[in-house]
C-alpha atoms as a PDB file:
ATOM      1  CA  UNK A   1     113.257  84.626 102.505  1.00  0.00           C
ATOM      2  CA  UNK A   2     110.486  84.833 105.000  1.00  0.00           C
ATOM      3  CA  UNK A   3     107.915  87.718 104.551  1.00  0.00           C
ATOM      4  CA  UNK A   4     108.728  90.787 106.470  1.00  0.00           C
ATOM      5  CA  UNK A   5     107.077  90.588 109.813  1.00  0.00           C
ATOM      6  CA  UNK A   6     105.189  93.426 111.493  1.00  0.00           C
ATOM      7  CA  UNK A   7     107.794  94.522 114.043  1.00  0.00           C
ATOM      8  CA  UNK A   8     105.559  96.009 116.673  1.00  0.00           C
ATOM      9  CA  UNK A   9     107.477  96.946 119.772  1.00  0.00           C
ATOM     10  CA  UNK A  10     104.240  96.484 121.864  1.00  0.00           C
ATOM     11  CA  UNK A  11     104.442  92.731 121.248  1.00  0.00           C
ATOM     12  CA  UNK A  12     107.708  92.616 123.099  1.00  0.00           C
ATOM     13  CA  UNK A  13     108.030  92.177 126.811  1.00  0.00           C
ATOM     14  CA  UNK A  14     109.166  95.144 128.892  1.00  0.00           C
ATOM     15  CA  UNK A  15     112.403  93.270 129.549  1.00  0.00           C
ATOM     16  CA  UNK A  16     113.029  92.947 125.739  1.00  0.00           C
ATOM     17  CA  UNK A  17     112.141  96.469 125.143  1.00  0.00           C
ATOM     18  CA  UNK A  18     114.624  97.719 127.817  1.00  0.00           C
ATOM     19  CA  UNK A  19     117.251  95.567 126.328  1.00  0.00           C
ATOM     20  CA  UNK A  20     116.854  97.013 122.850  1.00  0.00           C
ATOM     21  CA  UNK A  21     116.771 100.536 124.188  1.00  0.00           C
ATOM     22  CA  UNK A  22     119.986  99.915 126.131  1.00  0.00           C
ATOM     23  CA  UNK A  23     121.575  98.628 122.934  1.00  0.00           C
ATOM     24  CA  UNK A  24     120.529 101.636 120.892  1.00  0.00           C
ATOM     25  CA  UNK A  25     121.751 103.989 123.567  1.00  0.00           C
ATOM     26  CA  UNK A  26     125.182 102.178 123.981  1.00  0.00           C
ATOM     27  CA  UNK A  27     125.636 102.152 120.191  1.00  0.00           C
ATOM     28  CA  UNK A  28     124.821 105.788 119.845  1.00  0.00           C
ATOM     29  CA  UNK A  29     127.232 106.806 122.678  1.00  0.00           C
ATOM     30  CA  UNK A  30     130.134 104.975 120.888  1.00  0.00           C
ATOM     31  CA  UNK A  31     129.170 106.167 117.385  1.00  0.00           C
ATOM     32  CA  UNK A  32     130.486 109.608 117.846  1.00  0.00           C
ATOM     33  CA  UNK A  33     133.400 109.580 115.457  1.00  0.00           C
ATOM     34  CA  UNK A  34     135.863 107.210 113.658  1.00  0.00           C
ATOM     35  CA  UNK A  35     138.089 107.036 116.792  1.00  0.00           C
ATOM     36  CA  UNK A  36     135.301 105.907 119.253  1.00  0.00           C
ATOM     37  CA  UNK A  37     133.911 103.379 116.663  1.00  0.00           C
ATOM     38  CA  UNK A  38     137.243 101.870 115.961  1.00  0.00           C
ATOM     39  CA  UNK A  39     138.146 101.428 119.528  1.00  0.00           C
ATOM     40  CA  UNK A  40     134.710  99.926 120.333  1.00  0.00           C
ATOM     41  CA  UNK A  41     135.325  97.233 117.732  1.00  0.00           C
ATOM     42  CA  UNK A  42     138.677  96.335 119.174  1.00  0.00           C
ATOM     43  CA  UNK A  43     137.324  96.341 122.856  1.00  0.00           C
ATOM     44  CA  UNK A  44     134.593  93.899 121.776  1.00  0.00           C
ATOM     45  CA  UNK A  45     137.100  91.759 119.998  1.00  0.00           C
ATOM     46  CA  UNK A  46     139.260  91.424 123.081  1.00  0.00           C
ATOM     47  CA  UNK A  47     136.297  90.221 125.076  1.00  0.00           C
ATOM     48  CA  UNK A  48     134.998  87.939 122.264  1.00  0.00           C
ATOM     49  CA  UNK A  49     137.986  86.832 120.023  1.00  0.00           C
ATOM     50  CA  UNK A  50     135.762  84.173 118.425  1.00  0.00           C
ATOM     51  CA  UNK A  51     134.008  87.036 116.536  1.00  0.00           C
ATOM     52  CA  UNK A  52     136.697  87.622 113.914  1.00  0.00           C
ATOM     53  CA  UNK A  53     134.662  90.253 112.211  1.00  0.00           C
ATOM     54  CA  UNK A  54     135.075  92.629 115.173  1.00  0.00           C
ATOM     55  CA  UNK A  55     138.919  92.626 114.560  1.00  0.00           C
ATOM     56  CA  UNK A  56     138.514  92.915 110.778  1.00  0.00           C
ATOM     57  CA  UNK A  57     136.142  95.794 111.408  1.00  0.00           C
ATOM     58  CA  UNK A  58     138.596  97.492 113.763  1.00  0.00           C
ATOM     59  CA  UNK A  59     141.509  97.340 111.366  1.00  0.00           C
ATOM     60  CA  UNK A  60     139.518  98.459 108.368  1.00  0.00           C
ATOM     61  CA  UNK A  61     137.996 101.254 110.402  1.00  0.00           C
ATOM     62  CA  UNK A  62     141.525 102.449 111.355  1.00  0.00           C
ATOM     63  CA  UNK A  63     142.106 102.878 107.570  1.00  0.00           C
ATOM     64  CA  UNK A  64     138.863 104.830 107.334  1.00  0.00           C
ATOM     65  CA  UNK A  65     140.239 107.365 109.946  1.00  0.00           C
ATOM     66  CA  UNK A  66     143.577 107.619 108.130  1.00  0.00           C
ATOM     67  CA  UNK A  67     141.728 108.416 104.897  1.00  0.00           C
ATOM     68  CA  UNK A  68     139.664 111.108 106.809  1.00  0.00           C
ATOM     69  CA  UNK A  69     142.822 112.798 108.223  1.00  0.00           C
ATOM     70  CA  UNK A  70     144.558 112.624 104.870  1.00  0.00           C
ATOM     71  CA  UNK A  71     142.026 115.203 103.702  1.00  0.00           C
ATOM     72  CA  UNK A  72     143.644 117.662 106.234  1.00  0.00           C
ATOM     73  CA  UNK A  73     147.088 116.382 105.893  1.00  0.00           C
ATOM     74  CA  UNK A  74     150.218 117.295 103.822  1.00  0.00           C
ATOM     75  CA  UNK A  75     149.190 116.145 100.259  1.00  0.00           C
ATOM     76  CA  UNK A  76     145.445 116.390  99.723  1.00  0.00           C
ATOM     77  CA  UNK A  77     145.258 119.884 101.099  1.00  0.00           C
ATOM     78  CA  UNK A  78     147.334 120.723  97.956  1.00  0.00           C
ATOM     79  CA  UNK A  79     145.427 118.468  95.602  1.00  0.00           C
ATOM     80  CA  UNK A  80     141.752 119.225  96.551  1.00  0.00           C
ATOM     81  CA  UNK A  81     139.672 122.280  97.158  1.00  0.00           C
ATOM     82  CA  UNK A  82     138.143 122.757 100.530  1.00  0.00           C
ATOM     83  CA  UNK A  83     134.690 121.829  99.173  1.00  0.00           C
ATOM     84  CA  UNK A  84     135.981 118.672  97.679  1.00  0.00           C
ATOM     85  CA  UNK A  85     137.753 117.619 100.847  1.00  0.00           C
ATOM     86  CA  UNK A  86     134.564 118.336 102.925  1.00  0.00           C
ATOM     87  CA  UNK A  87     132.459 116.205 100.577  1.00  0.00           C
ATOM     88  CA  UNK A  88     134.986 113.299 100.689  1.00  0.00           C
ATOM     89  CA  UNK A  89     134.923 113.496 104.514  1.00  0.00           C
ATOM     90  CA  UNK A  90     131.123 113.357 104.725  1.00  0.00           C
ATOM     91  CA  UNK A  91     131.094 110.392 102.304  1.00  0.00           C
ATOM     92  CA  UNK A  92     133.634 108.494 104.404  1.00  0.00           C
ATOM     93  CA  UNK A  93     132.023 109.468 107.728  1.00  0.00           C
ATOM     94  CA  UNK A  94     128.555 108.587 106.642  1.00  0.00           C
ATOM     95  CA  UNK A  95     129.700 104.976 105.544  1.00  0.00           C
ATOM     96  CA  UNK A  96     131.702 104.599 108.767  1.00  0.00           C
ATOM     97  CA  UNK A  97     128.775 105.733 110.860  1.00  0.00           C
ATOM     98  CA  UNK A  98     126.230 103.613 109.052  1.00  0.00           C
ATOM     99  CA  UNK A  99     128.107 100.405 109.290  1.00  0.00           C
ATOM    100  CA  UNK A 100     128.729 100.930 113.026  1.00  0.00           C
ATOM    101  CA  UNK A 101     125.085 101.678 113.851  1.00  0.00           C
ATOM    102  CA  UNK A 102     124.086  98.438 111.943  1.00  0.00           C
ATOM    103  CA  UNK A 103     126.942  96.079 113.088  1.00  0.00           C
ATOM    104  CA  UNK A 104     127.469  97.038 116.718  1.00  0.00           C
ATOM    105  CA  UNK A 105     123.967  96.224 117.895  1.00  0.00           C
ATOM    106  CA  UNK A 106     124.410  92.753 116.516  1.00  0.00           C
ATOM    107  CA  UNK A 107     127.683  92.381 118.562  1.00  0.00           C
ATOM    108  CA  UNK A 108     125.820  93.533 121.643  1.00  0.00           C
ATOM    109  CA  UNK A 109     122.951  91.260 121.131  1.00  0.00           C
ATOM    110  CA  UNK A 110     125.363  88.361 120.736  1.00  0.00           C
ATOM    111  CA  UNK A 111     127.022  89.243 123.923  1.00  0.00           C
ATOM    112  CA  UNK A 112     123.748  89.460 125.787  1.00  0.00           C
ATOM    113  CA  UNK A 113     122.710  86.002 124.233  1.00  0.00           C
ATOM    114  CA  UNK A 114     125.885  84.542 125.846  1.00  0.00           C
ATOM    115  CA  UNK A 115     124.997  86.004 129.145  1.00  0.00           C
ATOM    116  CA  UNK A 116     121.452  84.549 129.085  1.00  0.00           C
ATOM    117  CA  UNK A 117     122.644  81.333 127.397  1.00  0.00           C
ATOM    118  CA  UNK A 118     119.993  81.486 124.617  1.00  0.00           C
ATOM    119  CA  UNK A 119     119.912  83.128 121.244  1.00  0.00           C
ATOM    120  CA  UNK A 120     118.196  86.570 121.124  1.00  0.00           C
ATOM    121  CA  UNK A 121     118.637  87.045 117.326  1.00  0.00           C
ATOM    122  CA  UNK A 122     114.782  87.257 116.800  1.00  0.00           C
ATOM    123  CA  UNK A 123     115.219  90.767 118.204  1.00  0.00           C
ATOM    124  CA  UNK A 124     117.434  91.870 115.292  1.00  0.00           C
ATOM    125  CA  UNK A 125     114.627  93.025 113.104  1.00  0.00           C
ATOM    126  CA  UNK A 126     113.519  95.477 115.856  1.00  0.00           C
ATOM    127  CA  UNK A 127     116.921  97.134 115.406  1.00  0.00           C
ATOM    128  CA  UNK A 128     116.281  97.342 111.589  1.00  0.00           C
ATOM    129  CA  UNK A 129     118.981  94.649 110.874  1.00  0.00           C
ATOM    130  CA  UNK A 130     118.469  92.420 107.792  1.00  0.00           C
ATOM    131  CA  UNK A 131     116.783  89.078 108.007  1.00  0.00           C
ATOM    132  CA  UNK A 132     119.827  87.767 106.272  1.00  0.00           C
ATOM    133  CA  UNK A 133     121.849  88.420 109.525  1.00  0.00           C
ATOM    134  CA  UNK A 134     119.195  86.945 111.692  1.00  0.00           C
ATOM    135  CA  UNK A 135     119.692  83.635 109.818  1.00  0.00           C
ATOM    136  CA  UNK A 136     123.465  83.923 109.806  1.00  0.00           C
ATOM    137  CA  UNK A 137     123.541  84.528 113.692  1.00  0.00           C
ATOM    138  CA  UNK A 138     121.309  81.707 114.343  1.00  0.00           C
ATOM    139  CA  UNK A 139     123.590  79.456 112.233  1.00  0.00           C
ATOM    140  CA  UNK A 140     126.602  80.615 114.091  1.00  0.00           C
ATOM    141  CA  UNK A 141     124.947  80.018 117.453  1.00  0.00           C
ATOM    142  CA  UNK A 142     124.500  76.385 116.448  1.00  0.00           C
ATOM    143  CA  UNK A 143     127.779  75.713 114.535  1.00  0.00           C
ATOM    144  CA  UNK A 144     130.312  78.325 115.962  1.00  0.00           C
ATOM    145  CA  UNK A 145     131.636  78.880 112.403  1.00  0.00           C
ATOM    146  CA  UNK A 146     133.540  82.110 112.589  1.00  0.00           C
ATOM    147  CA  UNK A 147     134.379  82.180 108.999  1.00  0.00           C
ATOM    148  CA  UNK A 148     130.647  82.007 107.839  1.00  0.00           C
ATOM    149  CA  UNK A 149     129.697  84.680 110.437  1.00  0.00           C
ATOM    150  CA  UNK A 150     132.555  86.927 109.367  1.00  0.00           C
ATOM    151  CA  UNK A 151     131.605  86.581 105.623  1.00  0.00           C
ATOM    152  CA  UNK A 152     127.873  87.055 106.527  1.00  0.00           C
ATOM    153  CA  UNK A 153     128.788  90.453 108.232  1.00  0.00           C
ATOM    154  CA  UNK A 154     131.036  91.490 105.247  1.00  0.00           C
ATOM    155  CA  UNK A 155     128.118  90.719 102.720  1.00  0.00           C
ATOM    156  CA  UNK A 156     125.590  92.487 104.987  1.00  0.00           C
ATOM    157  CA  UNK A 157     127.693  95.681 105.575  1.00  0.00           C
ATOM    158  CA  UNK A 158     128.611  96.020 101.929  1.00  0.00           C
ATOM    159  CA  UNK A 159     124.962  95.618 100.766  1.00  0.00           C
ATOM    160  CA  UNK A 160     123.858  97.902 103.673  1.00  0.00           C
ATOM    161  CA  UNK A 161     125.884 100.843 102.316  1.00  0.00           C
ATOM    162  CA  UNK A 162     125.204 100.174  98.569  1.00  0.00           C
ATOM    163  CA  UNK A 163     122.084 102.139  98.293  1.00  0.00           C
ATOM    164  CA  UNK A 164     122.687 104.421 101.352  1.00  0.00           C
ATOM    165  CA  UNK A 165     126.060 105.660 100.316  1.00  0.00           C
ATOM    166  CA  UNK A 166     127.415 104.365  97.044  1.00  0.00           C
ATOM    167  CA  UNK A 167     124.229 104.797  95.006  1.00  0.00           C
ATOM    168  CA  UNK A 168     123.287 108.018  96.908  1.00  0.00           C
ATOM    169  CA  UNK A 169     122.911 110.615  94.110  1.00  0.00           C
ATOM    170  CA  UNK A 170     124.551 113.332  96.238  1.00  0.00           C
ATOM    171  CA  UNK A 171     127.663 111.261  96.815  1.00  0.00           C
ATOM    172  CA  UNK A 172     127.634 110.055  93.219  1.00  0.00           C
ATOM    173  CA  UNK A 173     127.770 113.637  92.077  1.00  0.00           C
ATOM    174  CA  UNK A 174     130.032 115.158  94.573  1.00  0.00           C
ATOM    175  CA  UNK A 175     132.467 112.372  95.166  1.00  0.00           C
ATOM    176  CA  UNK A 176     132.209 109.216  93.073  1.00  0.00           C
ATOM    177  CA  UNK A 177     131.958 110.778  89.689  1.00  0.00           C
ATOM    178  CA  UNK A 178     134.615 113.455  90.264  1.00  0.00           C
ATOM    179  CA  UNK A 179     137.852 113.237  88.340  1.00  0.00           C
ATOM    180  CA  UNK A 180     139.824 113.009  91.573  1.00  0.00           C
ATOM    181  CA  UNK A 181     138.103 109.970  92.752  1.00  0.00           C
ATOM    182  CA  UNK A 182     138.655 108.293  89.450  1.00  0.00           C
ATOM    183  CA  UNK A 183     142.266 109.324  89.496  1.00  0.00           C
ATOM    184  CA  UNK A 184     142.556 107.957  93.072  1.00  0.00           C
ATOM    185  CA  UNK A 185     141.422 104.561  91.821  1.00  0.00           C
ATOM    186  CA  UNK A 186     143.761 104.780  88.798  1.00  0.00           C
ATOM    187  CA  UNK A 187     146.748 105.653  90.880  1.00  0.00           C
ATOM    188  CA  UNK A 188     145.909 102.887  93.514  1.00  0.00           C
ATOM    189  CA  UNK A 189     145.536 105.350  96.347  1.00  0.00           C
ATOM    190  CA  UNK A 190     143.072 102.931  97.987  1.00  0.00           C
ATOM    191  CA  UNK A 191     145.446 100.932 100.143  1.00  0.00           C
ATOM    192  CA  UNK A 192     144.045  99.125 103.265  1.00  0.00           C
ATOM    193  CA  UNK A 193     147.078  98.676 105.551  1.00  0.00           C
ATOM    194  CA  UNK A 194     147.401  96.394 108.501  1.00  0.00           C
ATOM    195  CA  UNK A 195     150.570  97.336 110.521  1.00  0.00           C
ATOM    196  CA  UNK A 196     152.441  94.786 112.514  1.00  0.00           C
ATOM    197  CA  UNK A 197     155.706  94.641 114.599  1.00  0.00           C
ATOM    198  CA  UNK A 198     157.435  98.027 114.364  1.00  0.00           C
ATOM    199  CA  UNK A 199     157.284  99.181 110.886  1.00  0.00           C
ATOM    200  CA  UNK A 200     155.802  96.280 108.758  1.00  0.00           C
ATOM    201  CA  UNK A 201     152.731  96.587 106.760  1.00  0.00           C
ATOM    202  CA  UNK A 202     150.478  93.904 105.093  1.00  0.00           C
ATOM    203  CA  UNK A 203     147.015  94.661 103.322  1.00  0.00           C
ATOM    204  CA  UNK A 204     145.346  94.834 100.066  1.00  0.00           C
ATOM    205  CA  UNK A 205     144.576  97.502  97.409  1.00  0.00           C
ATOM    206  CA  UNK A 206     140.958  98.361  96.622  1.00  0.00           C
ATOM    207  CA  UNK A 207     140.105  98.889  92.878  1.00  0.00           C
ATOM    208  CA  UNK A 208     136.606  99.478  91.556  1.00  0.00           C
ATOM    209  CA  UNK A 209     135.281 100.783  94.971  1.00  0.00           C
ATOM    210  CA  UNK A 210     131.860 101.352  93.421  1.00  0.00           C
ATOM    211  CA  UNK A 211     131.435  97.689  92.672  1.00  0.00           C
ATOM    212  CA  UNK A 212     129.611  95.782  95.372  1.00  0.00           C
ATOM    213  CA  UNK A 213     131.063  92.597  94.114  1.00  0.00           C
ATOM    214  CA  UNK A 214     134.665  93.816  94.322  1.00  0.00           C
ATOM    215  CA  UNK A 215     133.979  95.258  97.780  1.00  0.00           C
ATOM    216  CA  UNK A 216     132.863  91.934  99.139  1.00  0.00           C
ATOM    217  CA  UNK A 217     135.807  90.148  97.504  1.00  0.00           C
ATOM    218  CA  UNK A 218     138.249  92.694  99.119  1.00  0.00           C
ATOM    219  CA  UNK A 219     136.644  91.882 102.585  1.00  0.00           C
ATOM    220  CA  UNK A 220     137.240  88.193 101.870  1.00  0.00           C
ATOM    221  CA  UNK A 221     140.862  88.887 100.960  1.00  0.00           C
ATOM    222  CA  UNK A 222     141.438  91.227 104.040  1.00  0.00           C
ATOM    223  CA  UNK A 223     139.933  88.511 106.219  1.00  0.00           C
ATOM    224  CA  UNK A 224     142.466  85.976 104.892  1.00  0.00           C
ATOM    225  CA  UNK A 225     145.432  88.420 105.353  1.00  0.00           C
ATOM    226  CA  UNK A 226     144.509  88.840 109.025  1.00  0.00           C
ATOM    227  CA  UNK A 227     143.402  85.389 109.998  1.00  0.00           C
ATOM    228  CA  UNK A 228     145.135  82.800 107.752  1.00  0.00           C
ATOM    229  CA  UNK A 229     148.293  82.574 109.932  1.00  0.00           C
ATOM    230  CA  UNK A 230     147.951  82.444 113.632  1.00  0.00           C
ATOM    231  CA  UNK A 231     151.434  83.779 114.284  1.00  0.00           C
ATOM    232  CA  UNK A 232     150.758  86.859 112.006  1.00  0.00           C
ATOM    233  CA  UNK A 233     147.338  87.441 113.555  1.00  0.00           C
ATOM    234  CA  UNK A 234     149.008  87.631 117.051  1.00  0.00           C
ATOM    235  CA  UNK A 235     151.374  90.256 115.602  1.00  0.00           C
ATOM    236  CA  UNK A 236     148.473  92.292 114.168  1.00  0.00           C
ATOM    237  CA  UNK A 237     146.620  92.121 117.546  1.00  0.00           C
ATOM    238  CA  UNK A 238     149.726  93.019 119.518  1.00  0.00           C
ATOM    239  CA  UNK A 239     150.201  96.054 117.298  1.00  0.00           C
ATOM    240  CA  UNK A 240     146.596  97.125 117.788  1.00  0.00           C
ATOM    241  CA  UNK A 241     146.916  96.866 121.572  1.00  0.00           C
ATOM    242  CA  UNK A 242     150.175  98.774 121.561  1.00  0.00           C
ATOM    243  CA  UNK A 243     149.211 101.704 119.348  1.00  0.00           C
ATOM    244  CA  UNK A 244     145.936 103.303 120.183  1.00  0.00           C
ATOM    245  CA  UNK A 245     144.033 104.613 117.204  1.00  0.00           C
ATOM    246  CA  UNK A 246     144.301 108.425 116.813  1.00  0.00           C
ATOM    247  CA  UNK A 247     143.619 108.624 113.003  1.00  0.00           C
ATOM    248  CA  UNK A 248     147.164 109.911 112.343  1.00  0.00           C
ATOM    249  CA  UNK A 249     149.407 107.857 110.141  1.00  0.00           C
ATOM    250  CA  UNK A 250     152.026 108.514 112.697  1.00  0.00           C
ATOM    251  CA  UNK A 251     150.349 105.496 114.552  1.00  0.00           C
ATOM    252  CA  UNK A 252     152.242 103.050 112.254  1.00  0.00           C
ATOM    253  CA  UNK A 253     155.099 105.044 110.672  1.00  0.00           C
ATOM    254  CA  UNK A 254     156.254 107.719 113.107  1.00  0.00           C
ATOM    255  CA  UNK A 255     159.598 107.875 111.195  1.00  0.00           C
ATOM    256  CA  UNK A 256     157.857 109.486 108.232  1.00  0.00           C
ATOM    257  CA  UNK A 257     154.563 111.038 109.548  1.00  0.00           C
ATOM    258  CA  UNK A 258     154.046 113.469 112.352  1.00  0.00           C
ATOM    259  CA  UNK A 259     150.745 114.811 113.846  1.00  0.00           C
ATOM    260  CA  UNK A 260     152.466 118.209 114.250  1.00  0.00           C
ATOM    261  CA  UNK A 261     152.917 120.185 111.074  1.00  0.00           C
ATOM    262  CA  UNK A 262     156.657 120.740 110.748  1.00  0.00           C
ATOM    263  CA  UNK A 263     156.332 122.730 107.499  1.00  0.00           C
ATOM    264  CA  UNK A 264     156.849 126.470 107.320  1.00  0.00           C
ATOM    265  CA  UNK A 265     153.792 128.318 105.946  1.00  0.00           C
ATOM    266  CA  UNK A 266     154.458 130.163 102.646  1.00  0.00           C
ATOM    267  CA  UNK A 267     157.616 127.990 101.753  1.00  0.00           C
ATOM    268  CA  UNK A 268     156.928 125.948  98.450  1.00  0.00           C
ATOM    269  CA  UNK A 269     156.724 122.275  98.914  1.00  0.00           C
ATOM    270  CA  UNK A 270     159.928 120.301  98.373  1.00  0.00           C
ATOM    271  CA  UNK A 271     160.289 116.557  97.895  1.00  0.00           C
ATOM    272  CA  UNK A 272     160.863 114.738 101.104  1.00  0.00           C
ATOM    273  CA  UNK A 273     160.621 111.051 100.214  1.00  0.00           C
ATOM    274  CA  UNK A 274     162.900 108.588  98.738  1.00  0.00           C
ATOM    275  CA  UNK A 275     162.120 104.836  98.763  1.00  0.00           C
ATOM    276  CA  UNK A 276     159.910 105.327 101.891  1.00  0.00           C
ATOM    277  CA  UNK A 277     162.520 107.153 103.758  1.00  0.00           C
ATOM    278  CA  UNK A 278     162.747 110.843 104.449  1.00  0.00           C
ATOM    279  CA  UNK A 279     165.538 112.596 102.549  1.00  0.00           C
ATOM    280  CA  UNK A 280     168.380 113.920 104.564  1.00  0.00           C
ATOM    281  CA  UNK A 281     167.181 116.932 106.627  1.00  0.00           C
ATOM    282  CA  UNK A 282     163.521 116.621 105.293  1.00  0.00           C
ATOM    283  CA  UNK A 283     160.572 117.566 107.521  1.00  0.00           C
ATOM    284  CA  UNK A 284     158.196 114.718 108.410  1.00  0.00           C
ATOM    285  CA  UNK A 285     154.822 114.469 106.505  1.00  0.00           C
ATOM    286  CA  UNK A 286     151.914 116.057 108.332  1.00  0.00           C
ATOM    287  CA  UNK A 287     149.146 113.507 109.264  1.00  0.00           C
ATOM    288  CA  UNK A 288     147.025 115.106 112.003  1.00  0.00           C
ATOM    289  CA  UNK A 289     145.036 113.293 114.748  1.00  0.00           C
ATOM    290  CA  UNK A 290     141.322 112.948 113.626  1.00  0.00           C
ATOM    291  CA  UNK A 291     139.710 114.715 116.603  1.00  0.00           C
ATOM    292  CA  UNK A 292     141.997 117.703 116.085  1.00  0.00           C
ATOM    293  CA  UNK A 293     140.823 118.411 112.512  1.00  0.00           C
ATOM    294  CA  UNK A 294     137.249 117.011 112.193  1.00  0.00           C
ATOM    295  CA  UNK A 295     134.358 117.837 114.413  1.00  0.00           C
ATOM    296  CA  UNK A 296     131.788 115.176 115.390  1.00  0.00           C
ATOM    297  CA  UNK A 297     128.866 115.013 112.784  1.00  0.00           C
ATOM    298  CA  UNK A 298     125.212 115.038 113.705  1.00  0.00           C
ATOM    299  CA  UNK A 299     123.810 112.320 111.297  1.00  0.00           C
ATOM    300  CA  UNK A 300     120.426 111.977 109.968  1.00  0.00           C
ATOM    301  CA  UNK A 301     118.743 108.662 110.960  1.00  0.00           C
ATOM    302  CA  UNK A 302     119.725 105.749 108.795  1.00  0.00           C
ATOM    303  CA  UNK A 303     117.430 104.935 105.881  1.00  0.00           C
ATOM    304  CA  UNK A 304     115.002 102.139 106.581  1.00  0.00           C
ATOM    305  CA  UNK A 305     114.680  98.887 104.463  1.00  0.00           C
ATOM    306  CA  UNK A 306     116.087  95.480 104.211  1.00  0.00           C
ATOM    307  CA  UNK A 307     118.626  95.063 101.333  1.00  0.00           C
ATOM    308  CA  UNK A 308     118.147  91.323 101.260  1.00  0.00           C
ATOM    309  CA  UNK A 309     115.920  90.341  98.241  1.00  0.00           C
ATOM    310  CA  UNK A 310     117.969  87.823  96.429  1.00  0.00           C
ATOM    311  CA  UNK A 311     119.011  84.427  97.975  1.00  0.00           C
ATOM    312  CA  UNK A 312     122.086  84.289  95.728  1.00  0.00           C
ATOM    313  CA  UNK A 313     123.761  86.905  98.047  1.00  0.00           C
ATOM    314  CA  UNK A 314     124.620  83.749 100.182  1.00  0.00           C
ATOM    315  CA  UNK A 315     126.839  82.451  97.389  1.00  0.00           C
ATOM    316  CA  UNK A 316     129.484  84.853  98.792  1.00  0.00           C
ATOM    317  CA  UNK A 317     129.500  82.855 102.105  1.00  0.00           C
ATOM    318  CA  UNK A 318     131.667  80.236 100.336  1.00  0.00           C
ATOM    319  CA  UNK A 319     135.481  79.919 100.671  1.00  0.00           C
ATOM    320  CA  UNK A 320     137.548  82.440  98.685  1.00  0.00           C
ATOM    321  CA  UNK A 321     138.463  80.552  95.550  1.00  0.00           C
ATOM    322  CA  UNK A 322     141.928  82.237  95.138  1.00  0.00           C
ATOM    323  CA  UNK A 323     145.405  81.064  95.641  1.00  0.00           C
ATOM    324  CA  UNK A 324     147.294  82.004  98.818  1.00  0.00           C
ATOM    325  CA  UNK A 325     147.066  85.606  99.482  1.00  0.00           C
ATOM    326  CA  UNK A 326     150.288  87.037 100.943  1.00  0.00           C
ATOM    327  CA  UNK A 327     149.105  90.546 101.742  1.00  0.00           C
ATOM    328  CA  UNK A 328     152.430  92.183 100.582  1.00  0.00           C
ATOM    329  CA  UNK A 329     151.740  95.891 100.116  1.00  0.00           C
ATOM    330  CA  UNK A 330     154.778  97.862 101.303  1.00  0.00           C
ATOM    331  CA  UNK A 331     156.472  98.330  97.993  1.00  0.00           C
ATOM    332  CA  UNK A 332     153.181  99.342  96.406  1.00  0.00           C
ATOM    333  CA  UNK A 333     152.322 101.699  99.171  1.00  0.00           C
ATOM    334  CA  UNK A 334     155.676 103.429  99.058  1.00  0.00           C
ATOM    335  CA  UNK A 335     155.311 103.935  95.246  1.00  0.00           C
ATOM    336  CA  UNK A 336     151.828 105.496  96.006  1.00  0.00           C
ATOM    337  CA  UNK A 337     153.313 107.870  98.573  1.00  0.00           C
ATOM    338  CA  UNK A 338     155.955 109.020  95.973  1.00  0.00           C
ATOM    339  CA  UNK A 339     153.274 109.468  93.307  1.00  0.00           C
ATOM    340  CA  UNK A 340     151.108 111.457  95.686  1.00  0.00           C
ATOM    341  CA  UNK A 341     153.998 113.687  96.649  1.00  0.00           C
ATOM    342  CA  UNK A 342     154.862 114.370  93.067  1.00  0.00           C
ATOM    343  CA  UNK A 343     151.177 115.114  92.283  1.00  0.00           C
ATOM    344  CA  UNK A 344     150.978 117.533  95.249  1.00  0.00           C
ATOM    345  CA  UNK A 345     154.188 119.217  94.005  1.00  0.00           C
ATOM    346  CA  UNK A 346     152.936 119.397  90.394  1.00  0.00           C
ATOM    347  CA  UNK A 347     149.554 120.796  91.485  1.00  0.00           C
ATOM    348  CA  UNK A 348     151.239 123.517  93.575  1.00  0.00           C
ATOM    349  CA  UNK A 349     153.336 124.516  90.530  1.00  0.00           C
ATOM    350  CA  UNK A 350     150.416 124.397  88.212  1.00  0.00           C
ATOM    351  CA  UNK A 351     148.443 126.570  90.761  1.00  0.00           C
ATOM    352  CA  UNK A 352     151.270 129.092  90.843  1.00  0.00           C
ATOM    353  CA  UNK A 353     151.317 129.491  87.040  1.00  0.00           C
ATOM    354  CA  UNK A 354     147.588 129.277  86.621  1.00  0.00           C
END
């Protein structure tokens, strides 16, 4: 809870200044879109598997990309207007961008600390990173506690986007308070999926996305799903190595999704799914590659300010006080796909008769 220091770049050595400049430049180069960010997290994890958050960030960011391409895919183009879909995309993209430009410099500074064999986390405030993370990283440097570091980063990222995204009046009006977003929560469309083996899925469902408390708890549960069993973790990592992130849901279920639209324009939508299998003769569900349907966004600079004002945020660093989390999600996800398909069909019928 130290007082904010006067972070004057002139007090740094020229070597420190050039290091910070390089970190900013490298972060910016990889913060182009969801695909570049997602792969940057995984590349870092492969070099530093002790930093568990990098893999958690990679897998959650994949889901961010799938949510973005859903907005141009088979169902949501029928359920939402063009303006609504654009607003949702900017909401998802801004959060994804903000988290990367805050988290990735921390990873790079850790990597540099290893090279020099001394902690450089006193430089974090010069990158506008919370004093909370300076403390957590210094603790990690001494104790090598991957769990505490991961939880620290989860707490940090969710607090970081709380005012900048979740409580942003524009996003509140255009996205979070819209009927469709509330309906999405009600229908459990917010699944975070972790694929493994050929067609298997694990994960969790996000409810009450607007609650900071709930988002931190879901981060803890997702970490447990990924890391509680070594054998399963190896399967997740092997899947991530095998299937490069494109943003298309074809990445994990090519038997149902395709990044090429097989539908014929002008022909009314017909039901294609039955118990997570395509009906006989049915076309695959369109799920495009991200870079094919969304252009890179030029973002405004991140809003300044440290979110950390209450030491009780550290309570979340404790172990998750919940029974064993199995991560089973396939049945629930299949039901959601069927509900989405029926909603898209109903909306199309309603539009015809409107």
